[in-house]
mmCIF file of C-alpha atoms in Angstrom:
data_model
loop_
_atom_site.group_PDB
_atom_site.id
_atom_site.type_symbol
_atom_site.label_atom_id
_atom_site.label_comp_id
_atom_site.label_asym_id
_atom_site.label_seq_id
_atom_site.Cartn_x
_atom_site.Cartn_y
_atom_site.Cartn_z
ATOM 1 C CA MET F 14 111.035 -101.687 80.949
ATOM 2 C CA SER F 15 110.632 -98.287 82.462
ATOM 3 C CA LYS F 16 107.951 -95.757 81.562
ATOM 4 C CA LYS F 17 110.722 -93.720 79.894
ATOM 5 C CA ASP F 18 111.431 -96.516 77.391
ATOM 6 C CA GLU F 19 107.801 -96.680 76.220
ATOM 7 C CA GLY F 20 106.913 -94.881 73.019
ATOM 8 C CA ILE F 21 104.192 -92.261 72.818
ATOM 9 C CA PHE F 22 101.754 -94.733 71.250
ATOM 10 C CA GLU F 23 102.433 -97.296 73.987
ATOM 11 C CA ARG F 24 101.787 -94.714 76.707
ATOM 12 C CA PHE F 25 98.641 -93.477 74.951
ATOM 13 C CA ALA F 26 97.353 -97.041 74.427
ATOM 14 C CA ASN F 27 97.939 -97.905 78.093
ATOM 15 C CA TRP F 28 96.189 -94.709 79.196
ATOM 16 C CA ALA F 29 93.273 -95.252 76.779
ATOM 17 C CA THR F 30 92.863 -98.874 77.889
ATOM 18 C CA ALA F 31 92.692 -97.841 81.530
ATOM 19 C CA ALA F 32 90.418 -94.868 80.803
ATOM 20 C CA THR F 33 87.926 -96.701 78.581
ATOM 21 C CA GLY F 34 87.701 -99.579 81.037
ATOM 22 C CA SER F 35 86.735 -97.312 83.911
ATOM 23 C CA SER F 36 83.388 -96.631 85.531
ATOM 24 C CA ALA F 37 83.693 -92.988 84.473
ATOM 25 C CA ALA F 38 83.910 -94.009 80.811
ATOM 26 C CA PHE F 39 80.763 -96.111 81.134
ATOM 27 C CA ILE F 40 78.893 -93.286 82.855
ATOM 28 C CA LEU F 41 80.029 -90.829 80.165
ATOM 29 C CA ALA F 42 78.854 -93.186 77.407
ATOM 30 C CA ALA F 43 75.505 -93.641 79.153
ATOM 31 C CA ILE F 44 75.094 -89.861 79.477
ATOM 32 C CA VAL F 45 75.839 -89.408 75.749
ATOM 33 C CA VAL F 46 73.142 -91.956 74.873
ATOM 34 C CA VAL F 47 70.626 -90.331 77.222
ATOM 35 C CA VAL F 48 71.371 -86.842 75.808
ATOM 36 C CA TRP F 49 71.022 -88.204 72.284
ATOM 37 C CA ALA F 50 67.696 -89.873 73.143
ATOM 38 C CA VAL F 51 66.350 -86.742 74.856
ATOM 39 C CA THR F 52 67.207 -84.606 71.817
ATOM 40 C CA GLY F 53 65.186 -86.919 69.560
ATOM 41 C CA PRO F 54 61.970 -84.879 69.732
ATOM 42 C CA VAL F 55 63.903 -81.637 69.210
ATOM 43 C CA PHE F 56 65.313 -82.960 65.938
ATOM 44 C CA LYS F 57 62.051 -84.787 65.115
ATOM 45 C CA TYR F 58 63.880 -88.120 65.114
ATOM 46 C CA SER F 59 65.387 -87.179 61.774
ATOM 47 C CA GLU F 60 67.805 -89.274 59.757
ATOM 48 C CA THR F 61 70.599 -86.835 60.686
ATOM 49 C CA TRP F 62 69.780 -87.309 64.382
ATOM 50 C CA GLN F 63 70.035 -91.101 63.919
ATOM 51 C CA LEU F 64 73.173 -90.751 61.790
ATOM 52 C CA VAL F 65 74.951 -88.874 64.591
ATOM 53 C CA ILE F 66 74.681 -91.765 67.065
ATOM 54 C CA ASN F 67 75.296 -94.410 64.402
ATOM 55 C CA THR F 68 78.431 -92.708 63.124
ATOM 56 C CA GLY F 69 79.742 -91.959 66.611
ATOM 57 C CA THR F 70 79.257 -95.484 67.893
ATOM 58 C CA THR F 71 80.708 -97.004 64.712
ATOM 59 C CA ILE F 72 83.887 -94.931 64.947
ATOM 60 C CA ILE F 73 84.314 -95.625 68.659
ATOM 61 C CA THR F 74 83.670 -99.358 68.163
ATOM 62 C CA PHE F 75 86.155 -99.487 65.281
ATOM 63 C CA LEU F 76 88.903 -97.875 67.357
ATOM 64 C CA MET F 77 88.087 -99.894 70.482
ATOM 65 C CA VAL F 78 88.497 -103.186 68.599
ATOM 66 C CA PHE F 79 92.164 -102.376 67.991
ATOM 67 C CA LEU F 80 92.700 -101.021 71.478
ATOM 68 C CA ILE F 81 91.152 -104.108 73.069
ATOM 69 C CA GLN F 82 93.186 -106.402 70.805
ATOM 70 C CA LYS F 83 96.413 -104.605 71.738
ATOM 71 C CA ALA F 84 95.653 -104.887 75.449
ATOM 72 C CA GLN F 85 94.689 -108.540 75.072
ATOM 73 C CA ASN F 86 97.876 -109.327 73.128
ATOM 74 C CA LYS F 87 99.988 -107.674 75.830
ATOM 75 C CA ASP F 88 98.192 -109.515 78.639
ATOM 76 C CA SER F 89 98.385 -112.808 76.764
ATOM 77 C CA ARG F 90 102.112 -112.409 76.169
ATOM 78 C CA ALA F 91 102.685 -111.612 79.857
ATOM 79 C CA VAL F 92 100.719 -114.707 80.940
ATOM 80 C CA HIS F 93 102.661 -116.901 78.503
ATOM 81 C CA LEU F 94 105.967 -115.555 79.807
ATOM 82 C CA LYS F 95 104.905 -116.211 83.407
ATOM 83 C CA LEU F 96 103.861 -119.759 82.520
ATOM 84 C CA ASN F 97 107.132 -120.305 80.646
ATOM 85 C CA GLU F 98 109.034 -119.174 83.745
ATOM 86 C CA LEU F 99 107.101 -121.626 85.920
ATOM 87 C CA ILE F 100 107.711 -124.483 83.481
ATOM 88 C CA ALA F 101 111.413 -123.646 83.192
ATOM 89 C CA ALA F 102 111.815 -123.403 86.975
ATOM 90 C CA MET F 103 109.832 -126.502 87.919
ATOM 91 C CA GLU F 104 111.761 -129.729 88.109
ATOM 92 C CA GLY F 105 109.964 -132.487 86.283
ATOM 93 C CA ALA F 106 107.976 -130.147 84.042
ATOM 94 C CA SER F 107 108.493 -130.693 80.334
ATOM 95 C CA ASN F 108 110.480 -127.866 78.771
ATOM 96 C CA ARG F 109 108.810 -128.796 75.497
ATOM 97 C CA MET F 110 105.783 -126.951 76.850
ATOM 98 C CA VAL F 111 107.637 -123.602 76.801
ATOM 99 C CA ASN F 112 106.289 -121.479 73.923
ATOM 100 C CA ILE F 113 103.760 -124.164 73.063
ATOM 101 C CA GLU F 114 101.491 -121.398 71.751
ATOM 102 C CA ASP F 115 103.782 -121.206 68.709
ATOM 103 C CA LEU F 116 102.929 -124.751 67.583
ATOM 104 C CA SER F 117 100.545 -125.486 64.727
ATOM 105 C CA GLU F 118 96.948 -126.532 65.351
ATOM 106 C CA LYS F 119 97.873 -130.086 64.317
ATOM 107 C CA GLU F 120 100.755 -130.219 66.815
ATOM 108 C CA LEU F 121 98.540 -128.805 69.568
ATOM 109 C CA GLU F 122 95.913 -131.445 68.784
ATOM 110 C CA GLN F 123 98.548 -134.197 69.108
ATOM 111 C CA ILE F 124 99.557 -132.902 72.530
ATOM 112 C CA HIS F 125 95.900 -132.602 73.515
ATOM 113 C CA GLU F 126 95.343 -136.256 72.569
ATOM 114 C CA PHE F 127 98.357 -137.192 74.669
ATOM 115 C CA TYR F 128 96.836 -135.469 77.691
ATOM 116 C CA VAL F 129 93.503 -137.152 77.059
ATOM 117 C CA ARG F 130 95.288 -140.529 77.195
ATOM 118 C CA LEU F 131 97.184 -139.371 80.268
ATOM 119 C CA SER F 132 93.943 -138.388 81.988
ATOM 120 C CA HIS F 133 92.614 -141.896 81.391
ATOM 121 C CA LEU F 134 95.706 -143.276 83.144
ATOM 122 C CA ALA F 135 95.264 -140.824 86.003
ATOM 123 C CA LYS F 136 91.591 -141.767 86.410
ATOM 124 C CA LYS F 137 92.705 -145.325 87.126
ATOM 125 C CA GLU F 138 94.739 -143.978 90.049
ATOM 126 C CA ASP F 139 93.315 -143.759 93.511
ATOM 127 C CA ASN F 140 95.681 -140.908 94.352
ATOM 128 C CA LEU F 141 94.623 -137.364 93.425
ATOM 129 C CA GLY F 142 98.167 -136.127 94.088
ATOM 130 C CA CYS F 143 99.644 -138.262 91.326
ATOM 131 C CA THR F 144 100.821 -136.060 88.437
ATOM 132 C CA HIS F 145 102.385 -136.669 85.058
ATOM 133 C CA THR F 146 104.396 -134.790 82.454
ATOM 134 C CA ILE F 147 104.428 -135.127 78.703
ATOM 135 C CA ASP F 148 107.878 -136.768 78.768
ATOM 136 C CA ALA F 149 107.949 -140.477 79.531
ATOM 137 C CA ALA F 150 104.363 -140.436 80.717
ATOM 138 C CA GLU F 151 103.764 -144.152 81.056
ATOM 139 C CA LEU F 152 107.056 -144.715 82.857
ATOM 140 C CA ASN F 153 106.316 -141.756 85.109
ATOM 141 C CA HIS F 154 102.847 -143.143 85.694
ATOM 142 C CA GLU F 155 104.222 -146.492 86.824
ATOM 143 C CA THR F 156 107.018 -144.930 88.890
ATOM 144 C CA LYS F 157 104.707 -142.467 90.594
ATOM 145 C CA SER F 158 102.109 -145.124 91.261
ATOM 146 C CA GLU F 159 104.731 -147.366 92.870
ATOM 147 C CA ARG F 160 106.191 -144.480 94.911
ATOM 148 C CA SER F 161 102.679 -143.485 95.981
ATOM 149 C CA ARG F 162 101.954 -147.020 97.151
ATOM 150 C CA HIS F 163 105.209 -147.086 99.158
ATOM 151 C CA THR F 164 104.459 -143.696 100.696
ATOM 152 C CA THR F 165 100.931 -144.764 101.578
ATOM 153 C CA ASP F 166 102.285 -147.979 103.120
ATOM 154 C CA ARG F 167 104.820 -146.005 105.209
ATOM 155 C CA ILE F 168 102.116 -143.601 106.380
ATOM 156 C CA ASN F 169 99.850 -146.491 107.338
ATOM 157 C CA GLU F 170 102.724 -148.211 109.183
ATOM 158 C CA ALA F 171 103.511 -145.000 111.066
ATOM 159 C CA ARG F 172 99.858 -144.599 112.045
ATOM 160 C CA HIS F 173 99.724 -148.206 113.177
ATOM 161 C CA LYS F 174 102.880 -147.777 115.301
ATOM 162 C CA HIS F 175 101.533 -144.515 116.708
ATOM 163 C CA LYS F 176 98.287 -146.237 117.712
ATOM 164 C CA GLN F 177 100.225 -149.080 119.355
ATOM 165 C CA ASN F 178 102.370 -146.632 121.348
ATOM 166 C CA ASN F 179 99.320 -144.717 122.613
#
């Protein structure tokens, strides 16, 4: 999407997010607090003097909550889309994991329990490179373990032959 396609609110929100997250914004906020504190004796630390900072910070905090949430939602969506692309592109990855964030808490817990069981299988392995997917995990576990053993055997044979030739 080009900058042209963005609405005025989208452009403002992006600008405000960048501006309020800058060092200049922090310095400005610190200066406001220092000026407010210095003016305390002038206003005899009155209730109005206190109300000014309380009201100002409350309004800014209220608005920032929504701005931060918007930025976080946008970032989260972008990360999910990138992960979905990686899952979709990677052979052997379970496509059931695409858009997994849309599942219910109960469904997510079931998948979590699956991965807990899978981690117990993986811990039994001696090979840190052995990986598993959610689909056909036990079969994959056995297949990968067997393939890993064959690969390790071939590597050891090649090393042995290399040593004999040298």
